[in-house]
Short mmCIF file of N, CA and C in Angstrom, two decimals:
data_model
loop_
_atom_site.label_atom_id
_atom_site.label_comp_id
_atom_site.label_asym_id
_atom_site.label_seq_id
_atom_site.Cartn_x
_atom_site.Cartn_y
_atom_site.Cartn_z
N UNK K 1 3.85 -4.34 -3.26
CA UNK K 1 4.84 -5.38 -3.01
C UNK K 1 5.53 -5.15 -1.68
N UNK K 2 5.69 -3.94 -1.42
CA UNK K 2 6.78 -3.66 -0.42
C UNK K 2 5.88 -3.78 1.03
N UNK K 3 4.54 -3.68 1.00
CA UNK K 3 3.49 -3.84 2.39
C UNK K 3 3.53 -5.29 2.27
N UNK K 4 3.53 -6.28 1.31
CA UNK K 4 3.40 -7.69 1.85
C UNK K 4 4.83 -8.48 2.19
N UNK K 5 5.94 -7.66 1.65
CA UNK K 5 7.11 -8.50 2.09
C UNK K 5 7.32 -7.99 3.10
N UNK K 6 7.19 -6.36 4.04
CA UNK K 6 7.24 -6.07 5.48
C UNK K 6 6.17 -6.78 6.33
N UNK K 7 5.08 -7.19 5.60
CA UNK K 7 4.42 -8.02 6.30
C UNK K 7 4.88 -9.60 6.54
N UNK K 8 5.28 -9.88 5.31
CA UNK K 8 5.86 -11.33 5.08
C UNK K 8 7.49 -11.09 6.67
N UNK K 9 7.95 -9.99 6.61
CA UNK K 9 8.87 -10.42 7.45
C UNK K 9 8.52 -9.83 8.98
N UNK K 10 8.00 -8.94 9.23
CA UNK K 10 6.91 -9.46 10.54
C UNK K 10 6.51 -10.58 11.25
N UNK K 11 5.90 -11.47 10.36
CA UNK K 11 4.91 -12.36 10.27
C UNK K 11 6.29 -13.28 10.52
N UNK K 12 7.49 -13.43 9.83
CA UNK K 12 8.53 -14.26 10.34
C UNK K 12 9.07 -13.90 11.66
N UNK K 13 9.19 -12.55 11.95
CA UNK K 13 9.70 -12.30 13.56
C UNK K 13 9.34 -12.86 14.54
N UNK K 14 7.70 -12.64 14.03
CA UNK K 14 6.77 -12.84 14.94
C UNK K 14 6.50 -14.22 15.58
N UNK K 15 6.65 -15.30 14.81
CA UNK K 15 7.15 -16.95 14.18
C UNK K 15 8.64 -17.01 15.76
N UNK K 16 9.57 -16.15 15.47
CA UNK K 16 10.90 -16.14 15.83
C UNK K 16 10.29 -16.11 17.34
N UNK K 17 9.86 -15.62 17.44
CA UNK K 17 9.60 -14.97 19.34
C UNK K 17 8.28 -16.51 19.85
N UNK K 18 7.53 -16.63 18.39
CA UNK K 18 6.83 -18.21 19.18
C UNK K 18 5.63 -18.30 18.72
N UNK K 19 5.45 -19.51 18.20
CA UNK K 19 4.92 -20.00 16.81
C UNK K 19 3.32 -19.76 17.73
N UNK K 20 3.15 -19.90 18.79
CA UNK K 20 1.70 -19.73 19.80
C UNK K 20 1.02 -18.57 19.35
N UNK K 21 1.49 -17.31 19.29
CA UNK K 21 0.81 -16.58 18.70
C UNK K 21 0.68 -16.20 16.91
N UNK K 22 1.40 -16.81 16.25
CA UNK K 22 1.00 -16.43 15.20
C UNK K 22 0.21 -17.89 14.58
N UNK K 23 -0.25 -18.97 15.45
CA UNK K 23 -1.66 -20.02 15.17
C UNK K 23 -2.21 -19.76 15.94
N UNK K 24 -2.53 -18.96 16.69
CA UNK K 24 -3.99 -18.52 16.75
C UNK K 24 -4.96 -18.00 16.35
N UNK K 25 -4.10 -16.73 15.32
CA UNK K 25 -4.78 -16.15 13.87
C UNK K 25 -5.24 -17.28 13.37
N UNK K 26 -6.47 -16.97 12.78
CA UNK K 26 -7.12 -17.39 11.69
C UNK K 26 -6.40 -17.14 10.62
N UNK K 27 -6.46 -17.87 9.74
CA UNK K 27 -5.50 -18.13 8.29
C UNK K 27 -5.52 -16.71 7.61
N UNK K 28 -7.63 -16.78 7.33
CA UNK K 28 -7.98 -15.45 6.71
C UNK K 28 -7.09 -14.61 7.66
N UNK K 29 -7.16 -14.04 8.45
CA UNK K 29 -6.85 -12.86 9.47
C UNK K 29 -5.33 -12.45 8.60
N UNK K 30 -4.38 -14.01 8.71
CA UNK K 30 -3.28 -13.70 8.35
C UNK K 30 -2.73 -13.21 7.16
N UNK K 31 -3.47 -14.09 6.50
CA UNK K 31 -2.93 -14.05 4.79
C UNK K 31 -4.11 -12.69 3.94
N UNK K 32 -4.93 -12.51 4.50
CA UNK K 32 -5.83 -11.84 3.83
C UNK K 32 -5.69 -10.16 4.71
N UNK K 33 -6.05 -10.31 5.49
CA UNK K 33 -7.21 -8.84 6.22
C UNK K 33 -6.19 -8.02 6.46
N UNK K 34 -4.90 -9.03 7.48
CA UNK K 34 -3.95 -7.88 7.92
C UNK K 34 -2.48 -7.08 6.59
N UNK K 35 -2.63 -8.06 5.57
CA UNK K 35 -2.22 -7.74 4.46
C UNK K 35 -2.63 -6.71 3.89
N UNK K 36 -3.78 -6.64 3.12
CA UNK K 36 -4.82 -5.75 2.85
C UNK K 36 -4.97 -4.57 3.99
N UNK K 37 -5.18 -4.53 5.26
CA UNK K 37 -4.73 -3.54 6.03
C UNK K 37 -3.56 -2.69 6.09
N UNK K 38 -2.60 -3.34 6.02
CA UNK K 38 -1.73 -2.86 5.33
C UNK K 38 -0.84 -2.11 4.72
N UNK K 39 -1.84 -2.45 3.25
CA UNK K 39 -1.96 -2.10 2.09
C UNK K 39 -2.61 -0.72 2.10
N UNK K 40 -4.04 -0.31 2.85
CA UNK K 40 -4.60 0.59 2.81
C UNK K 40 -3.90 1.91 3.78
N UNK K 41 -3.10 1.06 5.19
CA UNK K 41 -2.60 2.14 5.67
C UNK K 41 -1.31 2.96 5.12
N UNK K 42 -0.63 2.22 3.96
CA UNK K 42 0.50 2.89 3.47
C UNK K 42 -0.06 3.22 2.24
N UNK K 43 -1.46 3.99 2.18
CA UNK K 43 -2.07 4.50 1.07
C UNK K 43 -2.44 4.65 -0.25
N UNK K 44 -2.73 3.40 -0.31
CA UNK K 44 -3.24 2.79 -1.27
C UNK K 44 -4.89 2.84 -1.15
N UNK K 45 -5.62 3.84 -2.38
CA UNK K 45 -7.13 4.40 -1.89
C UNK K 45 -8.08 3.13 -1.75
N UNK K 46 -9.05 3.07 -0.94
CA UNK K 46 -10.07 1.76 -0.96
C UNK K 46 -10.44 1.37 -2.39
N UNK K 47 -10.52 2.62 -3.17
CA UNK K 47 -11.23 2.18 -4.87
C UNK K 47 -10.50 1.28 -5.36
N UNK K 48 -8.89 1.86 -5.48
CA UNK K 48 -8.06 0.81 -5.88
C UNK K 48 -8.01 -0.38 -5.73
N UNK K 49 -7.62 0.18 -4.20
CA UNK K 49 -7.56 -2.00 -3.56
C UNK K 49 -8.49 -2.56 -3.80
N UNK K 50 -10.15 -2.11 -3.74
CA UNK K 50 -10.96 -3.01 -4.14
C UNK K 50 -10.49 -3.19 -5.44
N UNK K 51 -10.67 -2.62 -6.78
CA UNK K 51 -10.93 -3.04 -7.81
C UNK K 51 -9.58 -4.12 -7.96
N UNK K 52 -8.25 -3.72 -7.63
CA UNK K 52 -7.39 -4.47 -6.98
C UNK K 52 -7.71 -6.37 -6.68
N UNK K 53 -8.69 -6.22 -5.83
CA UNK K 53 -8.55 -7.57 -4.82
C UNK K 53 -9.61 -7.90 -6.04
N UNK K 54 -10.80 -7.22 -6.28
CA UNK K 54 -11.93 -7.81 -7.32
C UNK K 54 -11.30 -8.54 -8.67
N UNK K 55 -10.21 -7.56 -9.09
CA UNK K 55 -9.96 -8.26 -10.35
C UNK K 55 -8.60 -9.37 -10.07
N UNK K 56 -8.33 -9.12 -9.09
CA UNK K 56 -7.12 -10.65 -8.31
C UNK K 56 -8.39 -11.46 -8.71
N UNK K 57 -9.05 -12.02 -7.63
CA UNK K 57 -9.93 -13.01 -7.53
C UNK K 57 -10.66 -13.23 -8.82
N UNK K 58 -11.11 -12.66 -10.00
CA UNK K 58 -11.71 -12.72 -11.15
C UNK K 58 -11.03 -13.51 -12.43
N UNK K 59 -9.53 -13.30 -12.16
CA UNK K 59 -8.51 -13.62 -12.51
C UNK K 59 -7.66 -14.53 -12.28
N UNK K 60 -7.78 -14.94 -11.04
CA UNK K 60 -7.47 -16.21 -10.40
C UNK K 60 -8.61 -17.10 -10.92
N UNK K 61 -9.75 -17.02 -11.19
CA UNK K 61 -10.34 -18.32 -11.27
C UNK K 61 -10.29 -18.59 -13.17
N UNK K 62 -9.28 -17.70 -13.50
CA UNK K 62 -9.47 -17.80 -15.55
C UNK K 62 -8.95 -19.27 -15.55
N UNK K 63 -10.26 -19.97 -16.73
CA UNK K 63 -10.21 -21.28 -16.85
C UNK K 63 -8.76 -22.40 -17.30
N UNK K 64 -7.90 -21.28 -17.46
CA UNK K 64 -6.80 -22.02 -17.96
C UNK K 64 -5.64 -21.96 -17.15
N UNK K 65 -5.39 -23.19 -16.75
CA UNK K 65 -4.46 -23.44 -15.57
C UNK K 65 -3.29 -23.14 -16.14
N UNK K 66 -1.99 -22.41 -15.45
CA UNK K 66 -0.87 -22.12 -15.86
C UNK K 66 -1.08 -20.66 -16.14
N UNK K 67 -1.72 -19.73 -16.38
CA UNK K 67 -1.84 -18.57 -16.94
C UNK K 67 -2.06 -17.26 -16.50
N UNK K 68 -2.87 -17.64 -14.98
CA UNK K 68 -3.08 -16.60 -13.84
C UNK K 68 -2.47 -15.69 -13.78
N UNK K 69 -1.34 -16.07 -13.22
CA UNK K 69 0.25 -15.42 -12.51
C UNK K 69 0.29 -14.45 -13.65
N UNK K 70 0.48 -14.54 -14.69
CA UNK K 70 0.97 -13.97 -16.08
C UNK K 70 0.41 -12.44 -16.67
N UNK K 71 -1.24 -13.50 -16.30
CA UNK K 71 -2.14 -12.47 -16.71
C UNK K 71 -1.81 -11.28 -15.39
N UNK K 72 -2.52 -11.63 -14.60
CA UNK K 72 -2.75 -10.73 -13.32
C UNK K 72 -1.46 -9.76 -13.54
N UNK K 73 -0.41 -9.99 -13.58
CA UNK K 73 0.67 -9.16 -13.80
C UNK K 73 0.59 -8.07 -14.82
N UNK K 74 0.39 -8.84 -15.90
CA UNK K 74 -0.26 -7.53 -17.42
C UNK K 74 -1.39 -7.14 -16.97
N UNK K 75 -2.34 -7.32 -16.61
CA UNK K 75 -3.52 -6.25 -16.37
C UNK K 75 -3.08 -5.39 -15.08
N UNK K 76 -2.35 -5.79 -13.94
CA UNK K 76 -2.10 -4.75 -12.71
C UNK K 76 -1.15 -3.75 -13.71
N UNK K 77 -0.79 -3.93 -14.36
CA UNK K 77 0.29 -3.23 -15.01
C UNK K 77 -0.37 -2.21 -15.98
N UNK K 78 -1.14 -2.85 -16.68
CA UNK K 78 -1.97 -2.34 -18.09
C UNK K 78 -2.55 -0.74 -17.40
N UNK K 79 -3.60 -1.38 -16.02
CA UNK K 79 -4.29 -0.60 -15.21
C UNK K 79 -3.66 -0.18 -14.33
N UNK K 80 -2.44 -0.34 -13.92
CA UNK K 80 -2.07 0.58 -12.68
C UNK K 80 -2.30 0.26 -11.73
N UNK K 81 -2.71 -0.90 -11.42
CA UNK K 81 -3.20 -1.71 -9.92
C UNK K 81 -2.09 -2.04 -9.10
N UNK K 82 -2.51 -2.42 -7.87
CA UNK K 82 -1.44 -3.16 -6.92
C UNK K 82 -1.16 -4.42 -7.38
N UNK K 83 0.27 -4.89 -7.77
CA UNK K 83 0.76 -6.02 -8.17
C UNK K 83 -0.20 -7.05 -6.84
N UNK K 84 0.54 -6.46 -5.50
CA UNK K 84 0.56 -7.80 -4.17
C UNK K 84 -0.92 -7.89 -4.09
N UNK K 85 -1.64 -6.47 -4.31
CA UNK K 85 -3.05 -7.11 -3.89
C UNK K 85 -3.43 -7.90 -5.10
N UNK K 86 -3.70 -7.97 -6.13
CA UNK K 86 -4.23 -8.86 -7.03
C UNK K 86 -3.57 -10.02 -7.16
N UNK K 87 -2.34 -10.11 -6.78
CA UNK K 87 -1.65 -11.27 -6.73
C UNK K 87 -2.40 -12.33 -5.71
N UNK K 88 -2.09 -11.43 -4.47
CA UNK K 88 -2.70 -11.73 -3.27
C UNK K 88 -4.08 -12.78 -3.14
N UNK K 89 -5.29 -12.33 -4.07
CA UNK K 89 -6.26 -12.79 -4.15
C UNK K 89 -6.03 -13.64 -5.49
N UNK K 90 -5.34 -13.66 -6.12
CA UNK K 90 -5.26 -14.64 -7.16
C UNK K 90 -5.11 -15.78 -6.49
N UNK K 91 -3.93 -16.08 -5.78
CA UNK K 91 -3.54 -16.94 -5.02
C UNK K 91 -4.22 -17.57 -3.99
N UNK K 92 -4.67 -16.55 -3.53
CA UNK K 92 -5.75 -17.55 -2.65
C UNK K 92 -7.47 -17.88 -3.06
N UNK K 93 -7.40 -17.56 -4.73
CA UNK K 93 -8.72 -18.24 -5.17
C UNK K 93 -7.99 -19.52 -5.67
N UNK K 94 -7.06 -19.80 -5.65
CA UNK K 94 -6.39 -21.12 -6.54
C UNK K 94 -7.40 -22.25 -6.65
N UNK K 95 -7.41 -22.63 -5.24
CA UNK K 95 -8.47 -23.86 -5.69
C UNK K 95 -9.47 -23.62 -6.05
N UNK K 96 -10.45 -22.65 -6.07
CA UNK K 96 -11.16 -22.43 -6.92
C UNK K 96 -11.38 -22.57 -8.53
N UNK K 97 -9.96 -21.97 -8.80
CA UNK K 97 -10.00 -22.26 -10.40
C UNK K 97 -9.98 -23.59 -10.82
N UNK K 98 -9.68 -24.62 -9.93
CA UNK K 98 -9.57 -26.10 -10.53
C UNK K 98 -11.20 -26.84 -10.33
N UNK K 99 -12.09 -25.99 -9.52
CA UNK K 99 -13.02 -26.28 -9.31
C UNK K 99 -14.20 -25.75 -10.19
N UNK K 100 -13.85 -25.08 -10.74
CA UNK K 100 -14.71 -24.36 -11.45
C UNK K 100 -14.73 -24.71 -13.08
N UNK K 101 -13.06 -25.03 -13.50
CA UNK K 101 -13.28 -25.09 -14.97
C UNK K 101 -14.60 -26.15 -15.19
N UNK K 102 -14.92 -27.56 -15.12
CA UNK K 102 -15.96 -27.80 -15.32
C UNK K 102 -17.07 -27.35 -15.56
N UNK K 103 -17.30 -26.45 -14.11
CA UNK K 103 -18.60 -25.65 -14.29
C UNK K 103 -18.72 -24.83 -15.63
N UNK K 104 -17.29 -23.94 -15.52
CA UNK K 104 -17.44 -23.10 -16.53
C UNK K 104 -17.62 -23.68 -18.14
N UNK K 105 -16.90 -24.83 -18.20
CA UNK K 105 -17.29 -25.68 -19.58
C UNK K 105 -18.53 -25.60 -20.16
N UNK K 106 -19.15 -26.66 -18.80
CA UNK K 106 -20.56 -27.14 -18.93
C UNK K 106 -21.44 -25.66 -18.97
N UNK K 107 -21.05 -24.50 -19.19
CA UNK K 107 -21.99 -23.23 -19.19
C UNK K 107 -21.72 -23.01 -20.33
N UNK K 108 -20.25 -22.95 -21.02
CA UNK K 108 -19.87 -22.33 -22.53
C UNK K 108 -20.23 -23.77 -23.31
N UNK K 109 -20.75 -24.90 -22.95
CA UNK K 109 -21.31 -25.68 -24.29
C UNK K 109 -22.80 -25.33 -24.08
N UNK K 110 -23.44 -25.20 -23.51
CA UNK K 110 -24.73 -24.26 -23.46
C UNK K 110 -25.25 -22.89 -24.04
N UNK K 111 -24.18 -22.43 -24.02
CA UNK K 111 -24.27 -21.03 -24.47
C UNK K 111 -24.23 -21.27 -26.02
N UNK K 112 -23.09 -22.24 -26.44
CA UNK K 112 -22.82 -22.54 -27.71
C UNK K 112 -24.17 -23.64 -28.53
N UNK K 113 -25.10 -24.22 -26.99
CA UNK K 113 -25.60 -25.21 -27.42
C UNK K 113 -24.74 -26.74 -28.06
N UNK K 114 -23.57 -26.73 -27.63
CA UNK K 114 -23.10 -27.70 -27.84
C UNK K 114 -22.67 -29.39 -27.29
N UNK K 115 -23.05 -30.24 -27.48
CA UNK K 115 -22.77 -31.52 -26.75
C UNK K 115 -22.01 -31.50 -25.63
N UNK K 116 -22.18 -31.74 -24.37
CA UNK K 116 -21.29 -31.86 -23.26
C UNK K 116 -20.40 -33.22 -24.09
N UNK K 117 -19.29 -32.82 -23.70
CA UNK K 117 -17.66 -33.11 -23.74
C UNK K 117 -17.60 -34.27 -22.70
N UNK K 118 -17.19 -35.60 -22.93
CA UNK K 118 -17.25 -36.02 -21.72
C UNK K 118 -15.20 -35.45 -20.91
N UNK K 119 -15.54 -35.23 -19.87
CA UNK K 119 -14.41 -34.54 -19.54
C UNK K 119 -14.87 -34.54 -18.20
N UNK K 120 -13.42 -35.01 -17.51
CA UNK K 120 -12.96 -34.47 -15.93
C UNK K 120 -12.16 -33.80 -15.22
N UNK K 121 -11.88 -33.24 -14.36
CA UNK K 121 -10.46 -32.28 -13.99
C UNK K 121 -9.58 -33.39 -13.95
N UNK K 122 -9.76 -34.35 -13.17
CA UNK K 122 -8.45 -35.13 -13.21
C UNK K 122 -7.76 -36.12 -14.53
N UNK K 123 -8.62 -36.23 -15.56
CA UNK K 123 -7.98 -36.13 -17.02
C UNK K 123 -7.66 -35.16 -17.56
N UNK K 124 -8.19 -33.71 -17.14
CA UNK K 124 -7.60 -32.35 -17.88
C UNK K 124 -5.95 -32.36 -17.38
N UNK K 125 -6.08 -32.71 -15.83
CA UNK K 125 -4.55 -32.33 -14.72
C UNK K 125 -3.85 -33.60 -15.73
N UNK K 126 -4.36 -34.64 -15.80
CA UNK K 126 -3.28 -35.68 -16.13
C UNK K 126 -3.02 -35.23 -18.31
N UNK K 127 -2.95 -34.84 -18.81
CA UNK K 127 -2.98 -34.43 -19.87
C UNK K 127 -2.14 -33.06 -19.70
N UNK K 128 -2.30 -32.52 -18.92
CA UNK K 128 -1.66 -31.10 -18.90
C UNK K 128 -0.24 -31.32 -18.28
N UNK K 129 0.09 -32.40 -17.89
CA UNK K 129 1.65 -33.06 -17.61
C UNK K 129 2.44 -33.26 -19.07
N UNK K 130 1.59 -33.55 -19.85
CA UNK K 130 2.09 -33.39 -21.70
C UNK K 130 2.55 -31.90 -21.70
N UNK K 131 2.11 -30.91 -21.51
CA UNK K 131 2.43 -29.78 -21.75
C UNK K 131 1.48 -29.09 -22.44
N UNK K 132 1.14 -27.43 -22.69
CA UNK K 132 0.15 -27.10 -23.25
C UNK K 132 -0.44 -27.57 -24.90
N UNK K 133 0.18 -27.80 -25.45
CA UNK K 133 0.30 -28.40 -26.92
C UNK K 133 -0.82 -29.78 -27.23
N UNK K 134 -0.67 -30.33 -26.00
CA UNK K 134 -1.67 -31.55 -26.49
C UNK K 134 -2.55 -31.13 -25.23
N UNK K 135 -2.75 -30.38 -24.41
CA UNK K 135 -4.13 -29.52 -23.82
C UNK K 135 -4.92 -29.34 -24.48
N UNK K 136 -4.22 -28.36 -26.00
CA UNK K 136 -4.85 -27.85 -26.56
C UNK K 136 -5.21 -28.10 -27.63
N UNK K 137 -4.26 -29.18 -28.23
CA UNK K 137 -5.45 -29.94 -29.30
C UNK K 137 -6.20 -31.41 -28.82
N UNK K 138 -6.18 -31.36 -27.52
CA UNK K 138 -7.19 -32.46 -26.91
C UNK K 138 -8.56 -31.72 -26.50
N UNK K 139 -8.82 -31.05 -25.83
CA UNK K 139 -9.46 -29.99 -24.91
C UNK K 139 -9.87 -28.52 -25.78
N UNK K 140 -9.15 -28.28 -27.12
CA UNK K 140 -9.48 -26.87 -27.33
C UNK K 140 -10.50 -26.40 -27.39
N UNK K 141 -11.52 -27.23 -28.03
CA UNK K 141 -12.67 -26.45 -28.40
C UNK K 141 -13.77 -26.22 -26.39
N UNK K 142 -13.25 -27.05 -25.67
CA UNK K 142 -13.84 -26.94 -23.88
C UNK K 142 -12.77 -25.79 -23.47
N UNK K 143 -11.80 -25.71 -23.69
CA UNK K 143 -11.10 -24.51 -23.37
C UNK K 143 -12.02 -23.35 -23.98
N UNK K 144 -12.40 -23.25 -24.81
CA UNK K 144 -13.08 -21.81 -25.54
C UNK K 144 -14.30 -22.25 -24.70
N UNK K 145 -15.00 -22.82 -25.10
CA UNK K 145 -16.63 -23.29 -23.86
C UNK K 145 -16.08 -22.51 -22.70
N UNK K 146 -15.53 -23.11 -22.02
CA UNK K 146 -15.17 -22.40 -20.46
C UNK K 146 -15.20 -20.92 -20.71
N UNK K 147 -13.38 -20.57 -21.34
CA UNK K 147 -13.73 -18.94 -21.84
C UNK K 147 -15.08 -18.39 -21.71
N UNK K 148 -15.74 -18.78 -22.43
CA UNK K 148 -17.23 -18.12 -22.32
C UNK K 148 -17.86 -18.56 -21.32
N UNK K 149 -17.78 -19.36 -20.61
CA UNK K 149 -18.78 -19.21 -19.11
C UNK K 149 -18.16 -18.12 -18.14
N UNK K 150 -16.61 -18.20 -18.37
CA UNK K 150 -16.25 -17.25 -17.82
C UNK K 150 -16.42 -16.04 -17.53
N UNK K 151 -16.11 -15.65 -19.22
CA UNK K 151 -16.46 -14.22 -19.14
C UNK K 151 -17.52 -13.60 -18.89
N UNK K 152 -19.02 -14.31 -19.26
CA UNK K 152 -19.96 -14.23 -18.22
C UNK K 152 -20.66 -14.29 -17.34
N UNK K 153 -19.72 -15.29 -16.12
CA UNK K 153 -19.75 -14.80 -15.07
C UNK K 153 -18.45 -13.76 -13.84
N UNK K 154 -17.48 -13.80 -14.72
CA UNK K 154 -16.31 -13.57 -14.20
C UNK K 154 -16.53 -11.91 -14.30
N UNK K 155 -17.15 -11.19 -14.88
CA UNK K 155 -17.27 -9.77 -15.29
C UNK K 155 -18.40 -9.21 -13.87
N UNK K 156 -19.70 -9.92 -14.11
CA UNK K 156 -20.43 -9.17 -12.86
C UNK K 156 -20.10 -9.84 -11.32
N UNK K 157 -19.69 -10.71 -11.54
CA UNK K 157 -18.75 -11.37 -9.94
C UNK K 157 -17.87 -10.32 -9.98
N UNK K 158 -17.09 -10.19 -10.24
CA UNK K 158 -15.84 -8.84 -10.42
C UNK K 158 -16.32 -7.59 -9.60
N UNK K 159 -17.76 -6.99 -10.49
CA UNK K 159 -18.64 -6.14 -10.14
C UNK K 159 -18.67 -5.81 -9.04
N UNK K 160 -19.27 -7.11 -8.55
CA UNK K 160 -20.53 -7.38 -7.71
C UNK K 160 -19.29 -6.85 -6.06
N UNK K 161 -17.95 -8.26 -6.11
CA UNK K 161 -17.37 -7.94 -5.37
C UNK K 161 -16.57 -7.08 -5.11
N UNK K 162 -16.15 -5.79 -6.30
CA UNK K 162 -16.03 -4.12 -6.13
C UNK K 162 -16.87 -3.89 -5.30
N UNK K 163 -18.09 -3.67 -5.84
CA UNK K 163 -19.15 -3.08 -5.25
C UNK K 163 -19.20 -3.25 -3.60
N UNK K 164 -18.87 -4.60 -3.19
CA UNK K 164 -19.23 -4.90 -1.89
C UNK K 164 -17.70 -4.57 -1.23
N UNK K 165 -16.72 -4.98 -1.65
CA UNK K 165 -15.56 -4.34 -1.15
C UNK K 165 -15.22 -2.80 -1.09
N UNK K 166 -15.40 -2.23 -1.85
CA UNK K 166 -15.07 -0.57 -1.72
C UNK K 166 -15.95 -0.12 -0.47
N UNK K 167 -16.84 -0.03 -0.20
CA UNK K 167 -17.31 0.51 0.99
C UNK K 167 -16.49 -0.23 2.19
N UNK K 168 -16.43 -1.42 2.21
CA UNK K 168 -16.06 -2.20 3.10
C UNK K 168 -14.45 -1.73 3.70
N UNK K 169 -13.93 -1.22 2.88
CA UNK K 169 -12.08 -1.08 2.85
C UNK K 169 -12.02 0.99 3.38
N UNK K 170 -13.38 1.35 3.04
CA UNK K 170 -13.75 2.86 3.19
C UNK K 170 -13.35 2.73 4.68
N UNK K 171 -14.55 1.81 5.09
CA UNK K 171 -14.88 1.22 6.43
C UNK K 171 -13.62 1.18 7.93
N UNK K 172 -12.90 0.29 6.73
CA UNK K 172 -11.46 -0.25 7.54
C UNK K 172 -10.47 0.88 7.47
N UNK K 173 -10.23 1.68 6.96
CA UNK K 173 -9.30 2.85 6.48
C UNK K 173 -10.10 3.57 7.61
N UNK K 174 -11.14 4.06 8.07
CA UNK K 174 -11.49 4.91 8.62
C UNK K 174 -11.17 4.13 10.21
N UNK K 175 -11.39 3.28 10.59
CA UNK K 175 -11.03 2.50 11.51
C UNK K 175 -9.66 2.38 11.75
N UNK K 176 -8.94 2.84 10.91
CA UNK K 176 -7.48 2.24 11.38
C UNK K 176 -6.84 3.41 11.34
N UNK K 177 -7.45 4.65 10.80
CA UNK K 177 -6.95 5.90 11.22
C UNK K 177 -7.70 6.71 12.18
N UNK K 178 -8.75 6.27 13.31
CA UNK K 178 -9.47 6.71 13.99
C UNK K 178 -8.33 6.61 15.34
N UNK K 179 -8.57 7.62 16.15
CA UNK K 179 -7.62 7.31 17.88
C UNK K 179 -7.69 6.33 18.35
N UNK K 180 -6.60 5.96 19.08
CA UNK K 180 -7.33 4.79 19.98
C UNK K 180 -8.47 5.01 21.32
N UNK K 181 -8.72 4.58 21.65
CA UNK K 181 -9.62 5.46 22.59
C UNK K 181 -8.55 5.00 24.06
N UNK K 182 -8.70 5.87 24.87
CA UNK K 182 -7.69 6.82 25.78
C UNK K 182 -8.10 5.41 27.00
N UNK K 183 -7.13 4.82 27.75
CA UNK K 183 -6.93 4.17 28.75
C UNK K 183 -7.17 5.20 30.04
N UNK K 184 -7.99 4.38 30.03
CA UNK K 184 -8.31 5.08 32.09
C UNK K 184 -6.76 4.85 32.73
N UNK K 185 -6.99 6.22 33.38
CA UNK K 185 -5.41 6.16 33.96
C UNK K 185 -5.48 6.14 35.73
N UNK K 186 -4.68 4.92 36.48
CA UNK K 186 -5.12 5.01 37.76
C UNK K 186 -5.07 6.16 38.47
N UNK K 187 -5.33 5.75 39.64
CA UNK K 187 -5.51 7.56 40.03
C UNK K 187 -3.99 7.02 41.27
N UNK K 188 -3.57 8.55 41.10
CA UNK K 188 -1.97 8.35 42.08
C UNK K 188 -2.43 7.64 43.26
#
């Protein structure tokens, strides 16, 4: 928490002195890399942060809108993870999760072998203005469908992007504690 709100107020200084250099960053650069950088230089191990950012993003896309935030909090907690990094990537899979429940439906009535549902996100969004109660006895049994597309794909995606992040953050940690390399100095 405390590397993304010194970053969060950086990132405002930086704003203060002139908005030119902080749009020239790339979004990613901003919200993602130099965060996560960070994160790793005030020592937080690569294993972590990956499994960290893997299970943010795994978790951010859980099929049930409203619930993210909640979860991600009890499992960084459960496990001992970085709140900001899993938060971090929760948040910025967001649109993802609105894009996906479908998919994930249309995989858990398959799995179940069951009749596709006729169903759209923008009748799920307009129904979910009722509140969870008639979500869930409109939608329940596609809410559980999804669940299960989820969980099997949401487990080796998880994996997959540990796997590819932990070396990657090894990578950057070693890079960001390496010298700088030495400026030629004029000659008197």
């Amino acid at each position: 928490r405390h590397a993304l709100l010194m970053y969060s107020i950086s990132t405002l200084e930086d704003s203060k002195v002139g908005t030119m250099n902080a749009s020239r960053e790339p979004f990613w650069k901003r919200r993602l890399v130099k965060p996560v950088l960070s994160l790793l230089k005030q020592g937080i191990t690569p294993r972590s942060l990956a499994f960290s950012l893997a299970l943010g993003c795994a978790m951010g896309v859980f099929p049930v809108l409203g619930t993210t935030t909640m979860l991600c909090i009890a499992l960084a907690a459960l496990l001992r993870l970085n709140y900001a990094a899993v938060q971090l990537t929760n948040w910025l899979v967001y649109p993802l999760q609105i894009v996906l429940i479908l998919p994930f439906v249309r995989l858990g009535e398959k799995l179940f072998g069951a009749e596709p549902f006729p169903l759209s996100v923008s009748e799920l969004a307009a129904v979910a203005k009722d509140g969870p109660l008639k979500v869930f006895s409109l939608f329940g049994e596609s809410i559980l469908h999804a669940l299960a597309g989820w969980i099997i794909t949401a487990v080796p995606a998880m994996l997959l992007l540990y796997l590819v992040l932990e070396p990657l953050l090894r990578r950057a940690l070693a890079r960001s504690n390496a010298p700088a390399p030495a400026k030629a100095q004029p000659a008197p």
